[in-house]
Coordinates of C-alpha atoms in Angstrom, one line a residue:
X157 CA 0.0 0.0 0.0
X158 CA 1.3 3.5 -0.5
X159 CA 0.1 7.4 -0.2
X160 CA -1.5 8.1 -3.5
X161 CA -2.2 11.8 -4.5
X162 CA -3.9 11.7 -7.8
X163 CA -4.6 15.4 -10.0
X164 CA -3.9 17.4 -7.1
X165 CA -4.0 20.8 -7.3
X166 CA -2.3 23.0 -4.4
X167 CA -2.3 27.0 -4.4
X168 CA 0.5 29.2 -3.7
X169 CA 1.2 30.7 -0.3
X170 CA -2.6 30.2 0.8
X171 CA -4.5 31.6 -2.0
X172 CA -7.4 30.6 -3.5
X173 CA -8.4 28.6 -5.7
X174 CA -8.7 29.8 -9.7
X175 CA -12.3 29.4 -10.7
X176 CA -13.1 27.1 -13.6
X177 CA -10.3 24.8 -12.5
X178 CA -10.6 20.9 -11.3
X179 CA -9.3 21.0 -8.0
X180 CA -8.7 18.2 -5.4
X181 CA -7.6 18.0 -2.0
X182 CA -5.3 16.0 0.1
X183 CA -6.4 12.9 1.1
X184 CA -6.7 12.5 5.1
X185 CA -4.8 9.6 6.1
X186 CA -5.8 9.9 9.7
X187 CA -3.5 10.7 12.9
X188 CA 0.1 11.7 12.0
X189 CA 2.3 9.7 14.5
X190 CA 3.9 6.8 12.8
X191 CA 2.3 4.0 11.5
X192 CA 3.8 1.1 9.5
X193 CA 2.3 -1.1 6.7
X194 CA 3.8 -4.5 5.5
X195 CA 6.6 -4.1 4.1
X196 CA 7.6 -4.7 -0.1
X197 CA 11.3 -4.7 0.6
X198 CA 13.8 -5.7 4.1
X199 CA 15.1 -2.4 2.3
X200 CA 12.3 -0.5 3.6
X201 CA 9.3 0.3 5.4
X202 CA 6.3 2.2 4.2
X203 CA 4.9 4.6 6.9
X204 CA 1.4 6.2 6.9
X205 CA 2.4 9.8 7.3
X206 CA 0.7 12.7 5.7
X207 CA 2.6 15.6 4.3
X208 CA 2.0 19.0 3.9
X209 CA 1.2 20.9 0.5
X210 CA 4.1 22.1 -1.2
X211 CA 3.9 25.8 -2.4
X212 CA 2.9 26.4 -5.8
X213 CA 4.2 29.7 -7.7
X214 CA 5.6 30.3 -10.5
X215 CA 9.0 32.2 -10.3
X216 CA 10.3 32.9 -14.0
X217 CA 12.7 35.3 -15.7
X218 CA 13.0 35.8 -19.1
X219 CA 16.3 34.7 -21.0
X220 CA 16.7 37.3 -23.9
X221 CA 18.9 35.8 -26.6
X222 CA 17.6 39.1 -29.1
X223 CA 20.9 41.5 -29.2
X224 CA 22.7 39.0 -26.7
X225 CA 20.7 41.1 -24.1
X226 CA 21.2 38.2 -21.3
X227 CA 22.9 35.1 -23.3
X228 CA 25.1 34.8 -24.9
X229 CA 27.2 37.5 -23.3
X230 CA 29.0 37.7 -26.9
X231 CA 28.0 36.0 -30.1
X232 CA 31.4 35.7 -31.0
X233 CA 32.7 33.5 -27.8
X234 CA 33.3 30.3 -28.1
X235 CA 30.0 27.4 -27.7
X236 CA 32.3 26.4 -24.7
X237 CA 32.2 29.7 -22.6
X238 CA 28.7 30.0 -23.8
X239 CA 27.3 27.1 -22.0
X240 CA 29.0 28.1 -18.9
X241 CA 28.0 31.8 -19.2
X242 CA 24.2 29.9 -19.5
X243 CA 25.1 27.6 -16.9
X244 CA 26.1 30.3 -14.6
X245 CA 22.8 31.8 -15.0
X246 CA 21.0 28.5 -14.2
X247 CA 22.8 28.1 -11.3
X248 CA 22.4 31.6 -10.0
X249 CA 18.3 31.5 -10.8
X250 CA 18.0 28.3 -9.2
X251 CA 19.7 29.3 -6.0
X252 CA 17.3 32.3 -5.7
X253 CA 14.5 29.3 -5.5
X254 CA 13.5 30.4 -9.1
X255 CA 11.7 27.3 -11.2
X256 CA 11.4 28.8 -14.9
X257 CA 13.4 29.7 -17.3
X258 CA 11.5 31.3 -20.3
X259 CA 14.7 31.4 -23.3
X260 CA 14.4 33.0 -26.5
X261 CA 15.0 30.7 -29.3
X262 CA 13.6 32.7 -32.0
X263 CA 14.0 36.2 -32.5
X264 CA 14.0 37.2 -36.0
X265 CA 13.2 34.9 -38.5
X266 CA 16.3 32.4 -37.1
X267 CA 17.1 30.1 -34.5
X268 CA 19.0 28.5 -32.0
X269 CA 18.5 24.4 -32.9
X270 CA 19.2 23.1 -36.7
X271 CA 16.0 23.1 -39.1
X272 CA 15.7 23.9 -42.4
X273 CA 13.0 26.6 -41.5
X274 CA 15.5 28.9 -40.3
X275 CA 19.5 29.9 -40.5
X276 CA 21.2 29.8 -37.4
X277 CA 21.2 32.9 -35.5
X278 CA 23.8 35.3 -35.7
X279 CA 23.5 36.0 -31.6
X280 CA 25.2 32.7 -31.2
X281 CA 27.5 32.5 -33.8
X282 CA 28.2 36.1 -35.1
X283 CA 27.2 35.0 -38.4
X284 CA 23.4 33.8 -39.5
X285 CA 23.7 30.9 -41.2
X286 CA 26.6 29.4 -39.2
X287 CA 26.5 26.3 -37.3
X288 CA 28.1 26.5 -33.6
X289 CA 31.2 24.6 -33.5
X290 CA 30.2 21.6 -31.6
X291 CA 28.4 18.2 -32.4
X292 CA 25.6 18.7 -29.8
X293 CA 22.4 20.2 -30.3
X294 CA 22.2 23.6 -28.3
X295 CA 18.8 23.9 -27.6
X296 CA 18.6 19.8 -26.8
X297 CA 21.3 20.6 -24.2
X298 CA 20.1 24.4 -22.6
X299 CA 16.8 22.3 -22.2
X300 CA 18.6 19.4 -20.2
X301 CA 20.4 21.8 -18.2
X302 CA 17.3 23.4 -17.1
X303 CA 15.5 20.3 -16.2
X304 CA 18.8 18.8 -14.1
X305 CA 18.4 22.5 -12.3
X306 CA 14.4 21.7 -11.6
X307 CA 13.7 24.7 -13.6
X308 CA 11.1 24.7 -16.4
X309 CA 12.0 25.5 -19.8
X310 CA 9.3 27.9 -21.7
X311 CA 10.3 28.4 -25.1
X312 CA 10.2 31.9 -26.2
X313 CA 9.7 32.7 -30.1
X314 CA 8.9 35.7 -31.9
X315 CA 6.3 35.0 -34.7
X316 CA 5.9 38.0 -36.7
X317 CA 9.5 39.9 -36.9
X318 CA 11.7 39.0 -39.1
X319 CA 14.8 41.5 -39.0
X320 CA 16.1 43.4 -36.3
X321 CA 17.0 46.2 -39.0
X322 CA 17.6 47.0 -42.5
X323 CA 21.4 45.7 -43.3
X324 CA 19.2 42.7 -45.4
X325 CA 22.8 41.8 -46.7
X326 CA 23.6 40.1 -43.4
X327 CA 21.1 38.0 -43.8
X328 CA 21.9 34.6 -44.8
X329 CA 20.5 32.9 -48.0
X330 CA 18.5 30.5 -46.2
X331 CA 16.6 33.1 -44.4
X332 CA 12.6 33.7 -45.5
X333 CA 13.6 37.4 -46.6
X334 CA 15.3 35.6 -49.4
X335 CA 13.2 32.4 -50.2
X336 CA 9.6 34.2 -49.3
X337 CA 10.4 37.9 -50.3
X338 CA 6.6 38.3 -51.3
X339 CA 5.8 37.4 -47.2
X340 CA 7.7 40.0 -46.1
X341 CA 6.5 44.1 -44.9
X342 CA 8.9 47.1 -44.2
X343 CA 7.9 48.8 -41.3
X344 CA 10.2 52.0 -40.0
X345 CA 13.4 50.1 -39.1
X346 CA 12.8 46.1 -38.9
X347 CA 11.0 43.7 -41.6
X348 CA 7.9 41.6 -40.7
X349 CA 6.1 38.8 -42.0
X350 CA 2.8 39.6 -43.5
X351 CA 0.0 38.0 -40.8
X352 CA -2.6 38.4 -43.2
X353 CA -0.9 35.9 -45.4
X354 CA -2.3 31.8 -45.2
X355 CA 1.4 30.9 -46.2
X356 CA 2.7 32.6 -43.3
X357 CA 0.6 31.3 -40.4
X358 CA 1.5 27.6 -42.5
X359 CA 4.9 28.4 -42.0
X360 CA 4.9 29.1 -38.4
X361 CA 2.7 26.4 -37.6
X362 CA 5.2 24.3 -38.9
X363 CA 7.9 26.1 -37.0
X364 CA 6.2 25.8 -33.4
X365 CA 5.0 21.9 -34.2
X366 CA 8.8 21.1 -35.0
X367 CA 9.9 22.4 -31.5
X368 CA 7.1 21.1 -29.9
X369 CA 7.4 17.3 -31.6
X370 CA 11.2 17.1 -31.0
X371 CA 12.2 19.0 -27.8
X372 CA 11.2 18.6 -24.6
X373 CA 9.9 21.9 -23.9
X374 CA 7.9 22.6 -21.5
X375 CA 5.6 25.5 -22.9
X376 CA 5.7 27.8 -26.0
X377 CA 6.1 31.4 -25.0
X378 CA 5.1 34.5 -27.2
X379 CA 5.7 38.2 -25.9
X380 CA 4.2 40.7 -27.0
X381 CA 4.9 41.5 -30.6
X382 CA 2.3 40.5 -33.2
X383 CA 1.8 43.3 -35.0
X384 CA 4.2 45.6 -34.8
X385 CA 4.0 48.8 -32.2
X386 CA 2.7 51.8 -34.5
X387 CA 5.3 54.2 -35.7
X388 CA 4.0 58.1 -35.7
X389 CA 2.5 58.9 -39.1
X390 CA 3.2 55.5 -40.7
X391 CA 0.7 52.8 -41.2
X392 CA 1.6 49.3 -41.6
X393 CA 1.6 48.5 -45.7
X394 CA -0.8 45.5 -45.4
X395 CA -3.0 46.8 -47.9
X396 CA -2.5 44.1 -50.6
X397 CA -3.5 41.0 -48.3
X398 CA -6.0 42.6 -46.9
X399 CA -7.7 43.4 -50.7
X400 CA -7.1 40.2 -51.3
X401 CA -8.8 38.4 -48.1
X402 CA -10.9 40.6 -45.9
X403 CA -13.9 39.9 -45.8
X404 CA -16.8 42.7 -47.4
X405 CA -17.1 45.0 -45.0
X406 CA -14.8 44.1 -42.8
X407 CA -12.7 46.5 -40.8
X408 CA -8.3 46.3 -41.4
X409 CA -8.7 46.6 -37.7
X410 CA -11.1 43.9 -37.0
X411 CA -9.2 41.9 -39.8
X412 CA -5.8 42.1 -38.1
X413 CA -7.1 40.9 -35.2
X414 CA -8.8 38.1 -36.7
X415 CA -5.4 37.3 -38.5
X416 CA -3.4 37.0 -34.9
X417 CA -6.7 35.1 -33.6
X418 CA -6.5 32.2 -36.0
X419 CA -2.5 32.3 -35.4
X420 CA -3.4 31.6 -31.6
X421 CA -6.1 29.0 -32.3
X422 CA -4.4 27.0 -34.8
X423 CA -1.4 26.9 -32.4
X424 CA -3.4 25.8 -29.7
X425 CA -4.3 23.0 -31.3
X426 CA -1.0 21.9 -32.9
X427 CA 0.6 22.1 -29.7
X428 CA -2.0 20.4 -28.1
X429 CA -2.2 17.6 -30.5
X430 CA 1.3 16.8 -30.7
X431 CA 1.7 17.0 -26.9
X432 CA -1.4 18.0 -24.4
X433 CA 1.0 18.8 -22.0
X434 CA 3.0 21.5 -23.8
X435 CA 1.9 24.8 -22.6
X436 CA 1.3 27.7 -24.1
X437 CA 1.4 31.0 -22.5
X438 CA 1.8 34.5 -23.9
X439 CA 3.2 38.0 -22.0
X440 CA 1.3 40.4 -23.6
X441 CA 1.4 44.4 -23.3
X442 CA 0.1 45.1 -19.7
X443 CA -2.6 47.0 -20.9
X444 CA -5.5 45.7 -22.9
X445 CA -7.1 48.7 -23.6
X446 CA -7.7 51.6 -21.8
X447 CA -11.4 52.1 -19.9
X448 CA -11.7 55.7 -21.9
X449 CA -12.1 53.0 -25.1
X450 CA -13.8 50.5 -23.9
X451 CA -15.9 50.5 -20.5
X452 CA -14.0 46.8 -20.1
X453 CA -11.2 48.3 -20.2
X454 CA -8.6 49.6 -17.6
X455 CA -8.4 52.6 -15.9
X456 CA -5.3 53.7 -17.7
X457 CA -3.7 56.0 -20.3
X458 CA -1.3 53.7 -22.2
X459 CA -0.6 55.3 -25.6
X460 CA -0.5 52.0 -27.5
X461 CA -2.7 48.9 -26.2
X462 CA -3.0 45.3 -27.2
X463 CA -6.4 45.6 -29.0
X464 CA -6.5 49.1 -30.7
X465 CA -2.5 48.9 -32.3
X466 CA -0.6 45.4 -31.9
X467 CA -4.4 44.1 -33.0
X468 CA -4.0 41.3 -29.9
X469 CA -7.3 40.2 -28.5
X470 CA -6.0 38.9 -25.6
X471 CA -9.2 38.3 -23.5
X472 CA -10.8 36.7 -26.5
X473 CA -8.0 33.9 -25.9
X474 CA -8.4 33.7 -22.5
X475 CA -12.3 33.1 -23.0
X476 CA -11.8 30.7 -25.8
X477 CA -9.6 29.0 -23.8
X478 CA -6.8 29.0 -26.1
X479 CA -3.9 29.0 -23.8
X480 CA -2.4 28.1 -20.3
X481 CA -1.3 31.1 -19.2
X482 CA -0.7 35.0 -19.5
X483 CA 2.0 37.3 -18.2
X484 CA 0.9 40.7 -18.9
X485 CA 3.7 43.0 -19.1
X486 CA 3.3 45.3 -15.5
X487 CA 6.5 46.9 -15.7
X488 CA 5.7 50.0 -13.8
X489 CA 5.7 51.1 -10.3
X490 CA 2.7 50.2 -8.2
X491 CA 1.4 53.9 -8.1
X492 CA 2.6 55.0 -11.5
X493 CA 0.3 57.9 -12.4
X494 CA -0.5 56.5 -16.5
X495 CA -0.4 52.6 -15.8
X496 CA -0.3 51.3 -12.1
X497 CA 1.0 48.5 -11.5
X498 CA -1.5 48.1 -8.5
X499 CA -4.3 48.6 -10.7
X500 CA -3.5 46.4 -13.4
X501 CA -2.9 43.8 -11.0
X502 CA -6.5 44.1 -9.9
X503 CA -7.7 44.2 -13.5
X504 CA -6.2 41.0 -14.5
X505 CA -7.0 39.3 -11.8
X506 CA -11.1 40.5 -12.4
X507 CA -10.5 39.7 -16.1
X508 CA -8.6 36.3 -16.3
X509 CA -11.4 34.5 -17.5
X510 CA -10.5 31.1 -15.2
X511 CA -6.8 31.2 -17.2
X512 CA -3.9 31.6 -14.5
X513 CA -2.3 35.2 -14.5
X514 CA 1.6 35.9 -13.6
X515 CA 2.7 39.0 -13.2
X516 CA 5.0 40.4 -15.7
X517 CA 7.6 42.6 -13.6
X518 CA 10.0 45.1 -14.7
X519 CA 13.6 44.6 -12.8
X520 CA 15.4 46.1 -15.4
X521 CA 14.5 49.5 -14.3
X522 CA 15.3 49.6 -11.1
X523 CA 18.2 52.2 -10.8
X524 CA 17.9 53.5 -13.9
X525 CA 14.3 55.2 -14.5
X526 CA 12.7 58.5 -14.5
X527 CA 10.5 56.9 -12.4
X528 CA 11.6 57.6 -8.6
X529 CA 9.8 54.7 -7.5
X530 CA 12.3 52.4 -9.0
X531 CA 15.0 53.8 -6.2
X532 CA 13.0 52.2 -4.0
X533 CA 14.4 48.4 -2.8
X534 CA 11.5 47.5 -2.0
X535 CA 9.4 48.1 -4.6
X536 CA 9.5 44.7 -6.4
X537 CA 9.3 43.0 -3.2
X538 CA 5.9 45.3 -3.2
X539 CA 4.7 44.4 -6.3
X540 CA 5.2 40.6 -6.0
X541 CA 3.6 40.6 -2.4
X542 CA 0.6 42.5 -3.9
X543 CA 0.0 40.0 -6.5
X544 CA -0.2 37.0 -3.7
X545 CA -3.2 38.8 -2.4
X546 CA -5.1 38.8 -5.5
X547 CA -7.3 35.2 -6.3
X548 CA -6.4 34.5 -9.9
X549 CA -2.4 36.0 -9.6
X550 CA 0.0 32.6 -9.2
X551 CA 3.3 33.8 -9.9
X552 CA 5.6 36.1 -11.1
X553 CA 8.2 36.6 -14.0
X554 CA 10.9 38.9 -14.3
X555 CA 12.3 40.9 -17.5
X556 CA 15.4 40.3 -17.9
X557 CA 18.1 37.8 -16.6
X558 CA 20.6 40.1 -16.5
X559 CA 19.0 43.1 -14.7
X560 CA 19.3 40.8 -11.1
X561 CA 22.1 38.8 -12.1
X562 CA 24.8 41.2 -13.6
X563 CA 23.8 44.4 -11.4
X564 CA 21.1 44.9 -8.6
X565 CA 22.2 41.1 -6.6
X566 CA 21.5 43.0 -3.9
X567 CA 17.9 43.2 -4.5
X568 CA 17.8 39.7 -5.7
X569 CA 19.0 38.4 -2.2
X570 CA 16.5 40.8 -0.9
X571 CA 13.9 39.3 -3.2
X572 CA 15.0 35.7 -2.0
X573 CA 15.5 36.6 1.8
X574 CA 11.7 38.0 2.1
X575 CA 9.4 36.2 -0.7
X576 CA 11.3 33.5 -2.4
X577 CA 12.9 32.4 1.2
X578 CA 11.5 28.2 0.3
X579 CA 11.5 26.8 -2.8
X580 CA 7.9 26.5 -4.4
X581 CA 6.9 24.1 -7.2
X582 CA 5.7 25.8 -10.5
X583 CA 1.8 25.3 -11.0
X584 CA 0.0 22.2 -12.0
X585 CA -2.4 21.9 -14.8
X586 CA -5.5 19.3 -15.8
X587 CA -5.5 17.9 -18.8
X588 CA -8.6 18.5 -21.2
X589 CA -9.1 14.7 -21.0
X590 CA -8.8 12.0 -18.0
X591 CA -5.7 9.2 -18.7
X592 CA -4.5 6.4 -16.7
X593 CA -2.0 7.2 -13.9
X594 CA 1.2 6.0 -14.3
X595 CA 2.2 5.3 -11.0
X596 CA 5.9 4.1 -9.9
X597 CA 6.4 0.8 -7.8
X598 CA 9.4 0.6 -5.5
X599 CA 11.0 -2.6 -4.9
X600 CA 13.7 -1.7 -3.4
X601 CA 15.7 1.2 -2.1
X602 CA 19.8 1.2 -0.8
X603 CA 21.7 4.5 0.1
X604 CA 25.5 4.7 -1.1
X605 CA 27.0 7.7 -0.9
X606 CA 25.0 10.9 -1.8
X607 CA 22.9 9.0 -3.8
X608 CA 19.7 7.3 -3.5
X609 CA 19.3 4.1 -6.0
X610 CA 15.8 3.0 -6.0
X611 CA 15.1 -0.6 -8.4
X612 CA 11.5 -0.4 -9.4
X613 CA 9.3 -2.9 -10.4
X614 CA 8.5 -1.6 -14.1
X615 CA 10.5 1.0 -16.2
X616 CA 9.4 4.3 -15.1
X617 CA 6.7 5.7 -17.6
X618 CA 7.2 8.6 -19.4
X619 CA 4.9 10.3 -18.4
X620 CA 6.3 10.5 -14.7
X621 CA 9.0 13.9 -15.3
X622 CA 10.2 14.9 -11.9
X623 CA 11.1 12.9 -8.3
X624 CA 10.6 15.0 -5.2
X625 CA 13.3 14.0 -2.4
X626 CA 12.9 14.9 1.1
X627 CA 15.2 13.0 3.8
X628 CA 15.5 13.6 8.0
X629 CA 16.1 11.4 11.2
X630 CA 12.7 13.4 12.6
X631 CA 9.6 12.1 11.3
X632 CA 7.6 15.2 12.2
X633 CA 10.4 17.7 10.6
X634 CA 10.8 15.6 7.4
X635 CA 8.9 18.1 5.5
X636 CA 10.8 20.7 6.2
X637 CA 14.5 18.8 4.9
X638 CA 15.8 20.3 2.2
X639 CA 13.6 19.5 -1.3
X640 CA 15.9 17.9 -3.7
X641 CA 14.1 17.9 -7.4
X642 CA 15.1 15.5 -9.5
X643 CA 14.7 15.1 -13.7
X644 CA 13.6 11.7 -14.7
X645 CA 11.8 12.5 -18.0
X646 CA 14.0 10.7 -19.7
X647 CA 14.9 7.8 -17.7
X648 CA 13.5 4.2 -18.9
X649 CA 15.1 1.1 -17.1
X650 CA 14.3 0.2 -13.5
X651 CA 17.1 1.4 -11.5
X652 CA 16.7 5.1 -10.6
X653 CA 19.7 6.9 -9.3
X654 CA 18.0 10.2 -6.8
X655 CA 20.2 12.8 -4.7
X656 CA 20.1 11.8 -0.9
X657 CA 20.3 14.0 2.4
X658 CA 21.1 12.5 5.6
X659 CA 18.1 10.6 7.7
X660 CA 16.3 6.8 7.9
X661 CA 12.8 8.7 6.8
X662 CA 12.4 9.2 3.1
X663 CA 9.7 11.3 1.7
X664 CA 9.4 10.3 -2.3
X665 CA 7.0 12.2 -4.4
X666 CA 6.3 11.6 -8.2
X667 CA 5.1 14.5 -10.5
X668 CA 3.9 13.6 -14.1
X669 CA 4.1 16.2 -17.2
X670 CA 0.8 18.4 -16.1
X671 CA 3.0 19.0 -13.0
X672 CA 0.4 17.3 -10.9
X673 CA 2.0 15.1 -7.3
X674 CA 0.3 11.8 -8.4
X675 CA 2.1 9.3 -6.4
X676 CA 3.7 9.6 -2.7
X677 CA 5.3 7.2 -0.4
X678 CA 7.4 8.2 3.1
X679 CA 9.5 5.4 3.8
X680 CA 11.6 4.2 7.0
X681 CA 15.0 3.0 5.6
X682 CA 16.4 -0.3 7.3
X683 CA 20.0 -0.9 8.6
X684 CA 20.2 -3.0 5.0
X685 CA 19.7 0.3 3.0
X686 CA 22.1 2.4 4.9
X687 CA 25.5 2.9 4.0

């Protein structure tokens, strides 16, 4: 017999519950003292003990690759100082109990994995077109990384842009500015693909179902460019597709924004079919439109909004159902006079349809802003403490890497030391349909070293991704032991090599690929499994 926990869903930090998700509660096992069942192995013995909930937030920070912004530092060092420069990064996010990485592996029309749909991009190697010198696949390998870490690994692409400027003659022949000149718009100083064109959204479909069917990424990610931001006294040169399908009658406005809506949809469903538990979130502009436009609106004075001028309907996509989850971009102060971050908390939260909300914040201006506010330590600290007091807010992400990691550490220990003092898992998901649980059998367990091997009685199953790892000499303390998160996605024989603290009680805890706990066992170790 064991502790099962099947489709559990546990809130962060004592918040409620989002509406319109299945939820399910921990399963009383009766009194807490100590209480043993017959045991599988002389290795072990199972104990009925109940734990408590582990938090649930997610903690992400966005890895720009665009303009080596946060990695790589150079596109001209070497692939081996690269991956420790990303390594470094890793290691510094996951000691600030962080548990997502969202990385940028499309910016402009190229990319950071082979694929024929794309030249490499000249942020990693200093030329587009040209292969990194090494045999491994980089974004196979920044995605292993991650997962050894515990952390998450979003997968952030840019749909629409296709140049970063005008010099066209550094772009290599394999990019689509050569081989699909008729997709491509000139709008002030980058190039776009046209989103009013069929063969476009074909072509990123087929970009997005290539990630998702051969990585193992966790989510896909889009920010917040789909049209481009309007440029004063020039209008995007879309005429010609939009001649050619509009419908009669039919707004350029409304027909942009139908444009970016069958994107979203059609990627919701490729994603989905190829893997149901891909995510796929998007960080749009914080505002959706102001309330002096639309009564539904909020009671702001953005000059540019998602709706009216990058043509976004966000809430349409959160009502549809059409993704996971949505960061809106809140990077101002929580009392700025045009867009408060306070306020646009609140407004998300009351307009989130049932689709979890993190909080886009804006780290990199702290210390360097007009914006007096942002001379304030504590004002992130504020911002993310406000958001745990609002029902549908469950985490967090922070714009950019580098903005806490090569200047301001000192409020990243502060942000650590007063709201990301425990580690926290990221949160769990249902799928749209029920499955069979997949639920690991130990047979035996022996302790060498630092390291736990456990010999189970089948492979594990694939759909199993993650081992939690808790270990004391006090029962009643055990949840509190250091949380060691383990990677075992890809593991498929019956031995199963875990990290290991010091203690005879062992508290193992199985999460599967929605990020659900489905499986728990706390275990007394015999004299046979200790070193």
């Amino acid at each position: 017999m064991s502790l099962c926990l099947l489709g559990i869903y546990i809130p962060s930090f004592g918040q409620k519950e989002p509406s319109g998700k299945s939820a399910f509660r921990l399963e009383e096992f009766g009194e807490k003292n100590q209480s043993v069942f017959n045991s599988p192995s002389p290795s072990f013995l199972e104990i009925k003990h109940s734990l408590p909930e582990i938090p649930r937030e997610f903690r992400g920070v966005w890895i720009a690759t665009v303009a080596n912004i946060d990695w790589p530092k150079s596109n001209t060092d070497s692939w081996k100082i690269q991956q420790q420069q990303y390594l470094d990064l890793l290691d510094y996010y996951k000691d600030l109990n962080f548990n997502v990485v969202i990385v940028q592996i499309r910016t402009a029309g190229d990319a950071f994995y082979p694929t024929s749909l794309a030249p490499w991009s000249t942020y990693l190697t200093g030329k587009q077109g040209k292969a990194p010198e090494t045999k491994e696949n980089p974004l196979t390998w920044m995605i292993q990384e991650a997962h050894a870490r515990g952390l998450e690994f979003h997968a952030w692409l840019n749909p629409y842009r296709a140049t970063m400027d005008l010099k066209t003659e550094t772009l290599s022949p394999s990019h689509d500015f050569h081989k699909h000149r008729n997709w491509m718009l000139k709008y002030g100083t980058k190039w776009y693909y046209d989103p009013g064109l069929p063969e476009v959204k074909a072509h990123l479909l087929k970009i997005i179902s290539e990630v998702v069917g051969n990585y193992d990424v966790d989510a896909i990610h889009f920010d917040d460019y789909f049209y481009p931001y309007r440029e004063s006294n020039l209008e995007f040169p879309d005429k010609a597709s939009y001649d050619a399908y509009s419908t009669p009658g039919q707004s350029r406005e409304d027909w942009r924004r139908q444009n970016v809506n069958e994107l979203i949809l059609a990627l919701s469903e490729t994603i989905k079919g190829k893997k149901p538990w891909v995510q796929f979130g998007i960080s749009p502009f914080g505002v959706w439109r102001n309330q002096s436009k639309d009564p539904k609106g909020s009671p702001t004075q953005a000059g540019q909004t998602n709706y009216d001028d990058l043509f976004a309907d966000v809430l349409l996509w959160m009502e549809k159902g059409w993704i996971d989850y949505l960061i809106p971009q809140l990077y101002w102060s929580m009392e700025h006079r045009l867009a408060s971050h306070r306020i646009l908390a609140d407004w998300w939260s009351n307009t989130s349809y049932g689709v979890p909300i993190y909080l886009g914040n804006g780290p990199y201006k702290i210390r360097e802003d007009s914006d007096q506010a942002w001379k304030n330590p504590q004002e992130l600290i504020s911002q993310v403490n406000y958001g745990r007091t609002l029902p549908q807010i469950q985490g967090n992400a922070f714009f950019s890497a580098k903005s806490m990691y090569s200047k301001n550490q000192d409020i990243a220990l502060l942000l650590k030391k007063e709201v990301y003092n425990h580690p926290a898992l990221p949160p769990s998901f249902e799928p749209s349909s029920s499955g069979a649980a997949f639920l690991p059998s130990v047979k035996n367990i022996s302790l060498l070293a630092n390291t736990l091997s456990l010999q189970l009685e089948k492979p594990l199953n694939p759909s199993i991704r993650y081992a939690l790892v808790q270990q004391g000499d006090d029962l009643s303390s055990l949840h509190l032991a250091p949380l060691n998160k383990k990677w075992v996605g890809d593991e498929s024989s019956s031995t199963l090599q875990l990290p290991s603290g010091k203690g005879t009680y062992l508290a193992l805890r199985w999460v599967d690929h929605y990020g659900r706990l489905v499986h728990t066992q706390v275990v007394q170790l015999s004299n046979s499994s200790l070193p």
